[in-house]
């Protein structure tokens, strides 16, 4: 890496910082309304400006996608964002730098990296966990590391006080759920549809039922994503869950508006957050 | 055998999205039950004999042996199977499992189209709808196989995402599966993917080595000195090698595709030119850059053109039990022509890589030694590619 956010200059970070990492996420889910979790892909467009727009719009948690050549769980919108980012030359060092700079500008907004196993473990899980910590990352969602393969990344993250955030899905049955929750930290990401990102919309009734089922087994907050595109959908979910994740709708704006995207992202975030706040009123 | 989590040493495993995990576990349970069910084995054996045409012959390549001057060369003739390659062995096994699990829809990925044709074939045979994902680039390059699949009733979906080749077809297959877990069975074409696929595909393909071992003992009263097979994902090689793994005196050589040479970027040799990583559900050797981004493989043979390899090969390499080498496009073309002219057999470009390695090794061995090579596919599908490379218009 040309410059390393994980290098010695940050090694003086103290236990206070570890404490901050855990509290940033829990604070985001301790508000009177459901947390709004906004996803964009790192390196697709002017990411710093786009992230600032999500923050200005009132996003409670930022999910920063790490681009990968083979995003198996993603629909066309996020696939294309991955390829645009990689086509522009985005490296792992760039993603960590984007996170580091975001943390410097926004000390209190939790930041979660989301992506696939291979870029995360390429230099070893300890390297990645250490680098993510140095960049002020609060949690990591790895799509293709299920609990059965937790050894590949989980212990290294927990060692650094970074939350491994697991996914639960409609196919995660009662027998399996405890295994998914074991070792999971920060929040649980409930994937509302059996499918890829950005496509279908799940029925609110099924979401309510599944979120309730998960919450019976854990004290962790439950955020719901996949297929959420409009403020109305977000509001419906906010009534029954602790958080709402929106990704593809933002990615579409980044693709469509390019350098003009920040204003549009802020506008959509503001609308989403307003709808979420009204939902439980 | 892999451990209970499907790990071959450091390799293998089940690196899939949570949506697929319950299904993978279900598949494993059903496969274990099928393994101990005599009725399952009986149906598999019956189809192998009467539909596929097994056992395939064990053939002494007398003129090739004379031409090379060295070890005796024998072929396991899996190119004589129904559909023209070893791929059908695995497809029969998996469709029987799909039927057993009550699945009503089949999906598969294909590169050159051989696995797609084999899958479409068994779907027609069992009356199940079939969707084949194929890179848009490969659809253009392999139009005869596309037409074959359509004749057999399959829907062929050109995949335009990513580099529009085999790995992208596999991504799209996984995306389909994730969205249709309730009724769909994914027939993976090689000994890779999440556990139990690598073990299961290897076991279905082991019919190759089991037959060959018995045929050798019956014909010659001895085992071969060296086994040779080409490797893309590695299913035909594992099928030949696995039943011989405990025979300490039998050496094994896996042949990867060196494309334009291992010193450049244009090859498909994951073991010799890649590094360990995670893709498509398993940890194995991958062609990738320093950030873990997957790079495109290149080979004259579309069937070897995949940036990964079955995890058991990764393990066999690191353990030293199997030796691995690589053969360039040019050398494979020479091997292709050599076999045509000495034995009257037009091989596929995939085993042509193995033939080139046979030519190299035979000369270094004595006349009382035996090489057994898996001739895993026939070359009808490749004559257009070969003609183009040789500068011939047909």
PDB file of N, CA, C and O in Angstrom, chain B residues 284-346:
ATOM      1  N   UNK B 284      -9.578 -22.131  -2.544  1.00  0.00           N
ATOM      2  CA  UNK B 284      -8.733 -22.906  -3.452  1.00  0.00           C
ATOM      3  C   UNK B 284      -7.730 -21.969  -4.100  1.00  0.00           C
ATOM      4  O   UNK B 284      -7.687 -20.767  -3.791  1.00  0.00           O
ATOM      5  N   UNK B 285      -6.902 -22.496  -4.993  1.00  0.00           N
ATOM      6  CA  UNK B 285      -6.001 -21.625  -5.748  1.00  0.00           C
ATOM      7  C   UNK B 285      -6.798 -20.875  -6.814  1.00  0.00           C
ATOM      8  O   UNK B 285      -7.635 -21.466  -7.505  1.00  0.00           O
ATOM      9  N   UNK B 286      -6.522 -19.570  -6.921  1.00  0.00           N
ATOM     10  CA  UNK B 286      -7.251 -18.716  -7.865  1.00  0.00           C
ATOM     11  C   UNK B 286      -6.289 -17.828  -8.625  1.00  0.00           C
ATOM     12  O   UNK B 286      -5.248 -17.423  -8.090  1.00  0.00           O
ATOM     13  N   UNK B 287      -6.677 -17.490  -9.840  1.00  0.00           N
ATOM     14  CA  UNK B 287      -5.977 -16.431 -10.561  1.00  0.00           C
ATOM     15  C   UNK B 287      -6.519 -15.117 -10.018  1.00  0.00           C
ATOM     16  O   UNK B 287      -7.713 -14.845 -10.107  1.00  0.00           O
ATOM     17  N   UNK B 288      -5.659 -14.323  -9.420  1.00  0.00           N
ATOM     18  CA  UNK B 288      -6.127 -13.097  -8.772  1.00  0.00           C
ATOM     19  C   UNK B 288      -4.982 -12.106  -8.656  1.00  0.00           C
ATOM     20  O   UNK B 288      -3.817 -12.471  -8.759  1.00  0.00           O
ATOM     21  N   UNK B 289      -5.362 -10.837  -8.417  1.00  0.00           N
ATOM     22  CA  UNK B 289      -4.316  -9.829  -8.229  1.00  0.00           C
ATOM     23  C   UNK B 289      -4.028  -9.665  -6.735  1.00  0.00           C
ATOM     24  O   UNK B 289      -4.575 -10.379  -5.899  1.00  0.00           O
ATOM     25  N   UNK B 290      -3.183  -8.703  -6.405  1.00  0.00           N
ATOM     26  CA  UNK B 290      -2.734  -8.576  -5.021  1.00  0.00           C
ATOM     27  C   UNK B 290      -3.852  -8.119  -4.077  1.00  0.00           C
ATOM     28  O   UNK B 290      -3.737  -8.260  -2.861  1.00  0.00           O
ATOM     29  N   UNK B 291      -4.940  -7.573  -4.650  1.00  0.00           N
ATOM     30  CA  UNK B 291      -6.080  -7.159  -3.833  1.00  0.00           C
ATOM     31  C   UNK B 291      -7.161  -8.238  -3.753  1.00  0.00           C
ATOM     32  O   UNK B 291      -8.223  -8.002  -3.186  1.00  0.00           O
ATOM     33  N   UNK B 292      -6.901  -9.384  -4.370  1.00  0.00           N
ATOM     34  CA  UNK B 292      -7.907 -10.447  -4.320  1.00  0.00           C
ATOM     35  C   UNK B 292      -8.989 -10.309  -5.375  1.00  0.00           C
ATOM     36  O   UNK B 292     -10.028 -10.973  -5.293  1.00  0.00           O
ATOM     37  N   UNK B 293      -8.766  -9.427  -6.362  1.00  0.00           N
ATOM     38  CA  UNK B 293      -9.705  -9.358  -7.499  1.00  0.00           C
ATOM     39  C   UNK B 293      -9.365 -10.501  -8.456  1.00  0.00           C
ATOM     40  O   UNK B 293      -8.197 -10.752  -8.737  1.00  0.00           O
ATOM     41  N   UNK B 294     -10.411 -11.176  -8.938  1.00  0.00           N
ATOM     42  CA  UNK B 294     -10.206 -12.341  -9.783  1.00  0.00           C
ATOM     43  C   UNK B 294      -9.816 -11.898 -11.191  1.00  0.00           C
ATOM     44  O   UNK B 294     -10.427 -10.975 -11.746  1.00  0.00           O
ATOM     45  N   UNK B 295      -8.813 -12.546 -11.761  1.00  0.00           N
ATOM     46  CA  UNK B 295      -8.405 -12.198 -13.120  1.00  0.00           C
ATOM     47  C   UNK B 295      -8.895 -13.267 -14.096  1.00  0.00           C
ATOM     48  O   UNK B 295      -9.154 -14.398 -13.710  1.00  0.00           O
ATOM     49  N   UNK B 296      -9.032 -12.895 -15.356  1.00  0.00           N
ATOM     50  CA  UNK B 296      -9.573 -13.804 -16.359  1.00  0.00           C
ATOM     51  C   UNK B 296      -8.516 -14.813 -16.772  1.00  0.00           C
ATOM     52  O   UNK B 296      -7.363 -14.462 -16.974  1.00  0.00           O
ATOM     53  N   UNK B 297      -8.936 -16.075 -16.901  1.00  0.00           N
ATOM     54  CA  UNK B 297      -8.020 -17.079 -17.424  1.00  0.00           C
ATOM     55  C   UNK B 297      -7.985 -17.018 -18.938  1.00  0.00           C
ATOM     56  O   UNK B 297      -8.885 -16.471 -19.572  1.00  0.00           O
ATOM     57  N   UNK B 298      -6.928 -17.546 -19.532  1.00  0.00           N
ATOM     58  CA  UNK B 298      -6.928 -17.720 -20.986  1.00  0.00           C
ATOM     59  C   UNK B 298      -6.434 -19.109 -21.343  1.00  0.00           C
ATOM     60  O   UNK B 298      -5.425 -19.574 -20.818  1.00  0.00           O
ATOM     61  N   UNK B 299      -7.147 -19.772 -22.240  1.00  0.00           N
ATOM     62  CA  UNK B 299      -6.664 -21.007 -22.840  1.00  0.00           C
ATOM     63  C   UNK B 299      -7.322 -21.169 -24.200  1.00  0.00           C
ATOM     64  O   UNK B 299      -8.434 -20.684 -24.414  1.00  0.00           O
ATOM     65  N   UNK B 300      -6.630 -21.856 -25.096  1.00  0.00           N
ATOM     66  CA  UNK B 300      -7.209 -22.210 -26.401  1.00  0.00           C
ATOM     67  C   UNK B 300      -8.445 -23.077 -26.185  1.00  0.00           C
ATOM     68  O   UNK B 300      -9.364 -23.112 -26.996  1.00  0.00           O
ATOM     69  N   UNK B 301      -8.458 -23.774 -25.036  1.00  0.00           N
ATOM     70  CA  UNK B 301      -9.553 -24.666 -24.725  1.00  0.00           C
ATOM     71  C   UNK B 301     -10.509 -23.985 -23.746  1.00  0.00           C
ATOM     72  O   UNK B 301     -10.140 -23.696 -22.616  1.00  0.00           O
ATOM     73  N   UNK B 302     -11.737 -23.731 -24.210  1.00  0.00           N
ATOM     74  CA  UNK B 302     -12.699 -23.027 -23.358  1.00  0.00           C
ATOM     75  C   UNK B 302     -13.014 -23.829 -22.100  1.00  0.00           C
ATOM     76  O   UNK B 302     -13.376 -23.273 -21.072  1.00  0.00           O
ATOM     77  N   UNK B 303     -12.835 -25.156 -22.146  1.00  0.00           N
ATOM     78  CA  UNK B 303     -13.139 -25.984 -20.990  1.00  0.00           C
ATOM     79  C   UNK B 303     -12.107 -25.872 -19.880  1.00  0.00           C
ATOM     80  O   UNK B 303     -12.344 -26.322 -18.764  1.00  0.00           O
ATOM     81  N   UNK B 304     -10.941 -25.317 -20.165  1.00  0.00           N
ATOM     82  CA  UNK B 304      -9.911 -25.167 -19.129  1.00  0.00           C
ATOM     83  C   UNK B 304      -9.801 -23.725 -18.667  1.00  0.00           C
ATOM     84  O   UNK B 304      -9.035 -23.397 -17.764  1.00  0.00           O
ATOM     85  N   UNK B 305     -10.589 -22.864 -19.278  1.00  0.00           N
ATOM     86  CA  UNK B 305     -10.489 -21.425 -19.144  1.00  0.00           C
ATOM     87  C   UNK B 305     -11.245 -20.927 -17.907  1.00  0.00           C
ATOM     88  O   UNK B 305     -12.216 -20.223 -18.014  1.00  0.00           O
ATOM     89  N   UNK B 306     -10.819 -21.357 -16.723  1.00  0.00           N
ATOM     90  CA  UNK B 306     -11.503 -20.984 -15.483  1.00  0.00           C
ATOM     91  C   UNK B 306     -10.445 -20.539 -14.475  1.00  0.00           C
ATOM     92  O   UNK B 306      -9.408 -21.200 -14.369  1.00  0.00           O
ATOM     93  N   UNK B 307     -10.696 -19.434 -13.745  1.00  0.00           N
ATOM     94  CA  UNK B 307      -9.636 -18.904 -12.872  1.00  0.00           C
ATOM     95  C   UNK B 307      -9.478 -19.645 -11.538  1.00  0.00           C
ATOM     96  O   UNK B 307      -8.664 -19.243 -10.714  1.00  0.00           O
ATOM     97  N   UNK B 308     -10.231 -20.726 -11.329  1.00  0.00           N
ATOM     98  CA  UNK B 308     -10.076 -21.492 -10.094  1.00  0.00           C
ATOM     99  C   UNK B 308      -9.823 -22.951 -10.389  1.00  0.00           C
ATOM    100  O   UNK B 308      -9.606 -23.342 -11.540  1.00  0.00           O
ATOM    101  N   UNK B 309      -9.872 -23.773  -9.360  1.00  0.00           N
ATOM    102  CA  UNK B 309      -9.631 -25.200  -9.490  1.00  0.00           C
ATOM    103  C   UNK B 309     -10.263 -25.894  -8.295  1.00  0.00           C
ATOM    104  O   UNK B 309     -10.409 -25.290  -7.233  1.00  0.00           O
ATOM    105  N   UNK B 310     -10.657 -27.158  -8.480  1.00  0.00           N
ATOM    106  CA  UNK B 310     -11.256 -27.895  -7.379  1.00  0.00           C
ATOM    107  C   UNK B 310     -10.341 -27.903  -6.153  1.00  0.00           C
ATOM    108  O   UNK B 310      -9.126 -28.034  -6.292  1.00  0.00           O
ATOM    109  N   UNK B 311     -10.918 -27.760  -4.944  1.00  0.00           N
ATOM    110  CA  UNK B 311     -10.101 -27.647  -3.729  1.00  0.00           C
ATOM    111  C   UNK B 311      -9.289 -28.899  -3.410  1.00  0.00           C
ATOM    112  O   UNK B 311      -8.248 -28.815  -2.770  1.00  0.00           O
ATOM    113  N   UNK B 312      -9.763 -30.062  -3.880  1.00  0.00           N
ATOM    114  CA  UNK B 312      -8.992 -31.278  -3.583  1.00  0.00           C
ATOM    115  C   UNK B 312      -7.658 -31.261  -4.333  1.00  0.00           C
ATOM    116  O   UNK B 312      -6.646 -31.746  -3.824  1.00  0.00           O
ATOM    117  N   UNK B 313      -7.645 -30.669  -5.524  1.00  0.00           N
ATOM    118  CA  UNK B 313      -6.377 -30.525  -6.249  1.00  0.00           C
ATOM    119  C   UNK B 313      -5.432 -29.599  -5.487  1.00  0.00           C
ATOM    120  O   UNK B 313      -4.221 -29.844  -5.428  1.00  0.00           O
ATOM    121  N   UNK B 314      -5.988 -28.514  -4.930  1.00  0.00           N
ATOM    122  CA  UNK B 314      -5.156 -27.578  -4.163  1.00  0.00           C
ATOM    123  C   UNK B 314      -4.464 -28.325  -3.022  1.00  0.00           C
ATOM    124  O   UNK B 314      -3.276 -28.134  -2.742  1.00  0.00           O
ATOM    125  N   UNK B 315      -5.238 -29.214  -2.409  1.00  0.00           N
ATOM    126  CA  UNK B 315      -4.733 -29.994  -1.282  1.00  0.00           C
ATOM    127  C   UNK B 315      -3.717 -31.041  -1.755  1.00  0.00           C
ATOM    128  O   UNK B 315      -2.657 -31.223  -1.153  1.00  0.00           O
ATOM    129  N   UNK B 316      -4.026 -31.717  -2.867  1.00  0.00           N
ATOM    130  CA  UNK B 316      -3.109 -32.736  -3.398  1.00  0.00           C
ATOM    131  C   UNK B 316      -1.795 -32.107  -3.862  1.00  0.00           C
ATOM    132  O   UNK B 316      -0.734 -32.725  -3.789  1.00  0.00           O
ATOM    133  N   UNK B 317      -1.874 -30.868  -4.318  1.00  0.00           N
ATOM    134  CA  UNK B 317      -0.647 -30.162  -4.722  1.00  0.00           C
ATOM    135  C   UNK B 317       0.207 -29.875  -3.497  1.00  0.00           C
ATOM    136  O   UNK B 317       1.388 -30.205  -3.455  1.00  0.00           O
ATOM    137  N   UNK B 318      -0.423 -29.258  -2.485  1.00  0.00           N
ATOM    138  CA  UNK B 318       0.351 -28.877  -1.300  1.00  0.00           C
ATOM    139  C   UNK B 318       0.879 -30.102  -0.554  1.00  0.00           C
ATOM    140  O   UNK B 318       1.929 -30.044   0.081  1.00  0.00           O
ATOM    141  N   UNK B 319       0.148 -31.236  -0.635  1.00  0.00           N
ATOM    142  CA  UNK B 319       0.603 -32.445   0.057  1.00  0.00           C
ATOM    143  C   UNK B 319       1.697 -33.156  -0.744  1.00  0.00           C
ATOM    144  O   UNK B 319       2.394 -34.014  -0.219  1.00  0.00           O
ATOM    145  N   UNK B 320       1.827 -32.815  -2.033  1.00  0.00           N
ATOM    146  CA  UNK B 320       2.856 -33.422  -2.869  1.00  0.00           C
ATOM    147  C   UNK B 320       2.452 -34.755  -3.497  1.00  0.00           C
ATOM    148  O   UNK B 320       3.223 -35.347  -4.238  1.00  0.00           O
ATOM    149  N   UNK B 321       1.221 -35.235  -3.223  1.00  0.00           N
ATOM    150  CA  UNK B 321       0.819 -36.539  -3.757  1.00  0.00           C
ATOM    151  C   UNK B 321       0.702 -36.514  -5.274  1.00  0.00           C
ATOM    152  O   UNK B 321       0.982 -37.478  -5.959  1.00  0.00           O
ATOM    153  N   UNK B 322       0.243 -35.403  -5.812  1.00  0.00           N
ATOM    154  CA  UNK B 322       0.102 -35.270  -7.258  1.00  0.00           C
ATOM    155  C   UNK B 322       1.038 -34.157  -7.735  1.00  0.00           C
ATOM    156  O   UNK B 322       1.164 -33.118  -7.084  1.00  0.00           O
ATOM    157  N   UNK B 323       1.692 -34.428  -8.860  1.00  0.00           N
ATOM    158  CA  UNK B 323       2.539 -33.399  -9.469  1.00  0.00           C
ATOM    159  C   UNK B 323       1.701 -32.623 -10.489  1.00  0.00           C
ATOM    160  O   UNK B 323       0.812 -33.189 -11.114  1.00  0.00           O
ATOM    161  N   UNK B 324       1.969 -31.335 -10.613  1.00  0.00           N
ATOM    162  CA  UNK B 324       1.217 -30.535 -11.586  1.00  0.00           C
ATOM    163  C   UNK B 324       2.171 -29.838 -12.541  1.00  0.00           C
ATOM    164  O   UNK B 324       3.248 -29.388 -12.149  1.00  0.00           O
ATOM    165  N   UNK B 325       1.751 -29.802 -13.790  1.00  0.00           N
ATOM    166  CA  UNK B 325       2.535 -29.105 -14.801  1.00  0.00           C
ATOM    167  C   UNK B 325       1.561 -28.316 -15.679  1.00  0.00           C
ATOM    168  O   UNK B 325       0.351 -28.376 -15.473  1.00  0.00           O
ATOM    169  N   UNK B 326       2.086 -27.578 -16.630  1.00  0.00           N
ATOM    170  CA  UNK B 326       1.206 -26.814 -17.524  1.00  0.00           C
ATOM    171  C   UNK B 326       1.718 -26.900 -18.951  1.00  0.00           C
ATOM    172  O   UNK B 326       2.920 -27.020 -19.180  1.00  0.00           O
ATOM    173  N   UNK B 327       0.785 -26.822 -19.889  1.00  0.00           N
ATOM    174  CA  UNK B 327       1.080 -27.002 -21.308  1.00  0.00           C
ATOM    175  C   UNK B 327       0.475 -25.826 -22.073  1.00  0.00           C
ATOM    176  O   UNK B 327      -0.655 -25.412 -21.800  1.00  0.00           O
ATOM    177  N   UNK B 328       1.231 -25.267 -23.008  1.00  0.00           N
ATOM    178  CA  UNK B 328       0.755 -24.078 -23.730  1.00  0.00           C
ATOM    179  C   UNK B 328      -0.247 -24.430 -24.831  1.00  0.00           C
ATOM    180  O   UNK B 328      -0.401 -25.597 -25.204  1.00  0.00           O
ATOM    181  N   UNK B 329      -0.899 -23.403 -25.350  1.00  0.00           N
ATOM    182  CA  UNK B 329      -1.826 -23.568 -26.486  1.00  0.00           C
ATOM    183  C   UNK B 329      -1.131 -24.289 -27.647  1.00  0.00           C
ATOM    184  O   UNK B 329      -1.694 -25.215 -28.247  1.00  0.00           O
ATOM    185  N   UNK B 330       0.085 -23.847 -27.962  1.00  0.00           N
ATOM    186  CA  UNK B 330       0.838 -24.414 -29.087  1.00  0.00           C
ATOM    187  C   UNK B 330       1.110 -25.896 -28.881  1.00  0.00           C
ATOM    188  O   UNK B 330       0.918 -26.716 -29.784  1.00  0.00           O
ATOM    189  N   UNK B 331       1.580 -26.232 -27.678  1.00  0.00           N
ATOM    190  CA  UNK B 331       1.891 -27.631 -27.372  1.00  0.00           C
ATOM    191  C   UNK B 331       0.633 -28.496 -27.428  1.00  0.00           C
ATOM    192  O   UNK B 331       0.666 -29.638 -27.893  1.00  0.00           O
ATOM    193  N   UNK B 332      -0.484 -27.939 -26.954  1.00  0.00           N
ATOM    194  CA  UNK B 332      -1.750 -28.682 -26.990  1.00  0.00           C
ATOM    195  C   UNK B 332      -2.180 -28.933 -28.435  1.00  0.00           C
ATOM    196  O   UNK B 332      -2.666 -30.013 -28.781  1.00  0.00           O
ATOM    197  N   UNK B 333      -1.994 -27.921 -29.300  1.00  0.00           N
ATOM    198  CA  UNK B 333      -2.321 -28.093 -30.725  1.00  0.00           C
ATOM    199  C   UNK B 333      -1.475 -29.193 -31.361  1.00  0.00           C
ATOM    200  O   UNK B 333      -1.970 -29.979 -32.173  1.00  0.00           O
ATOM    201  N   UNK B 334      -0.199 -29.245 -30.977  1.00  0.00           N
ATOM    202  CA  UNK B 334       0.674 -30.317 -31.474  1.00  0.00           C
ATOM    203  C   UNK B 334       0.173 -31.676 -30.991  1.00  0.00           C
ATOM    204  O   UNK B 334       0.149 -32.644 -31.763  1.00  0.00           O
ATOM    205  N   UNK B 335      -0.219 -31.744 -29.714  1.00  0.00           N
ATOM    206  CA  UNK B 335      -0.734 -32.991 -29.145  1.00  0.00           C
ATOM    207  C   UNK B 335      -2.000 -33.440 -29.856  1.00  0.00           C
ATOM    208  O   UNK B 335      -2.196 -34.627 -30.144  1.00  0.00           O
ATOM    209  N   UNK B 336      -2.856 -32.468 -30.151  1.00  0.00           N
ATOM    210  CA  UNK B 336      -4.110 -32.722 -30.866  1.00  0.00           C
ATOM    211  C   UNK B 336      -3.823 -33.410 -32.206  1.00  0.00           C
ATOM    212  O   UNK B 336      -4.388 -34.462 -32.532  1.00  0.00           O
ATOM    213  N   UNK B 337      -2.901 -32.817 -32.968  1.00  0.00           N
ATOM    214  CA  UNK B 337      -2.595 -33.353 -34.308  1.00  0.00           C
ATOM    215  C   UNK B 337      -1.880 -34.697 -34.240  1.00  0.00           C
ATOM    216  O   UNK B 337      -2.113 -35.579 -35.065  1.00  0.00           O
ATOM    217  N   UNK B 338      -1.023 -34.826 -33.229  1.00  0.00           N
ATOM    218  CA  UNK B 338      -0.295 -36.081 -33.058  1.00  0.00           C
ATOM    219  C   UNK B 338      -1.261 -37.245 -32.868  1.00  0.00           C
ATOM    220  O   UNK B 338      -1.112 -38.308 -33.481  1.00  0.00           O
ATOM    221  N   UNK B 339      -2.275 -37.039 -32.045  1.00  0.00           N
ATOM    222  CA  UNK B 339      -3.218 -38.136 -31.774  1.00  0.00           C
ATOM    223  C   UNK B 339      -4.084 -38.433 -32.994  1.00  0.00           C
ATOM    224  O   UNK B 339      -4.365 -39.586 -33.301  1.00  0.00           O
ATOM    225  N   UNK B 340      -4.511 -37.368 -33.687  1.00  0.00           N
ATOM    226  CA  UNK B 340      -5.298 -37.581 -34.908  1.00  0.00           C
ATOM    227  C   UNK B 340      -4.551 -38.522 -35.854  1.00  0.00           C
ATOM    228  O   UNK B 340      -5.127 -39.468 -36.393  1.00  0.00           O
ATOM    229  N   UNK B 341      -3.275 -38.242 -36.060  1.00  0.00           N
ATOM    230  CA  UNK B 341      -2.528 -38.946 -37.114  1.00  0.00           C
ATOM    231  C   UNK B 341      -1.994 -40.308 -36.692  1.00  0.00           C
ATOM    232  O   UNK B 341      -1.860 -41.197 -37.522  1.00  0.00           O
ATOM    233  N   UNK B 342      -1.679 -40.465 -35.394  1.00  0.00           N
ATOM    234  CA  UNK B 342      -1.122 -41.760 -34.986  1.00  0.00           C
ATOM    235  C   UNK B 342      -2.190 -42.769 -34.610  1.00  0.00           C
ATOM    236  O   UNK B 342      -1.991 -43.976 -34.758  1.00  0.00           O
ATOM    237  N   UNK B 343      -3.331 -42.295 -34.089  1.00  0.00           N
ATOM    238  CA  UNK B 343      -4.310 -43.240 -33.561  1.00  0.00           C
ATOM    239  C   UNK B 343      -5.679 -43.142 -34.210  1.00  0.00           C
ATOM    240  O   UNK B 343      -6.591 -43.897 -33.875  1.00  0.00           O
ATOM    241  N   UNK B 344      -5.883 -42.164 -35.097  1.00  0.00           N
ATOM    242  CA  UNK B 344      -7.209 -42.011 -35.691  1.00  0.00           C
ATOM    243  C   UNK B 344      -8.256 -41.583 -34.684  1.00  0.00           C
ATOM    244  O   UNK B 344      -9.416 -41.972 -34.767  1.00  0.00           O
ATOM    245  N   UNK B 345      -7.829 -40.812 -33.705  1.00  0.00           N
ATOM    246  CA  UNK B 345      -8.764 -40.292 -32.696  1.00  0.00           C
ATOM    247  C   UNK B 345      -8.628 -38.771 -32.685  1.00  0.00           C
ATOM    248  O   UNK B 345      -7.519 -38.251 -32.524  1.00  0.00           O
ATOM    249  N   UNK B 346      -9.767 -38.068 -32.881  1.00  0.00           N
ATOM    250  CA  UNK B 346      -9.741 -36.608 -32.784  1.00  0.00           C
ATOM    251  C   UNK B 346     -10.110 -36.235 -31.349  1.00  0.00           C
ATOM    252  O   UNK B 346     -11.271 -36.372 -30.947  1.00  0.00           O
TER     253      UNK B 346
END
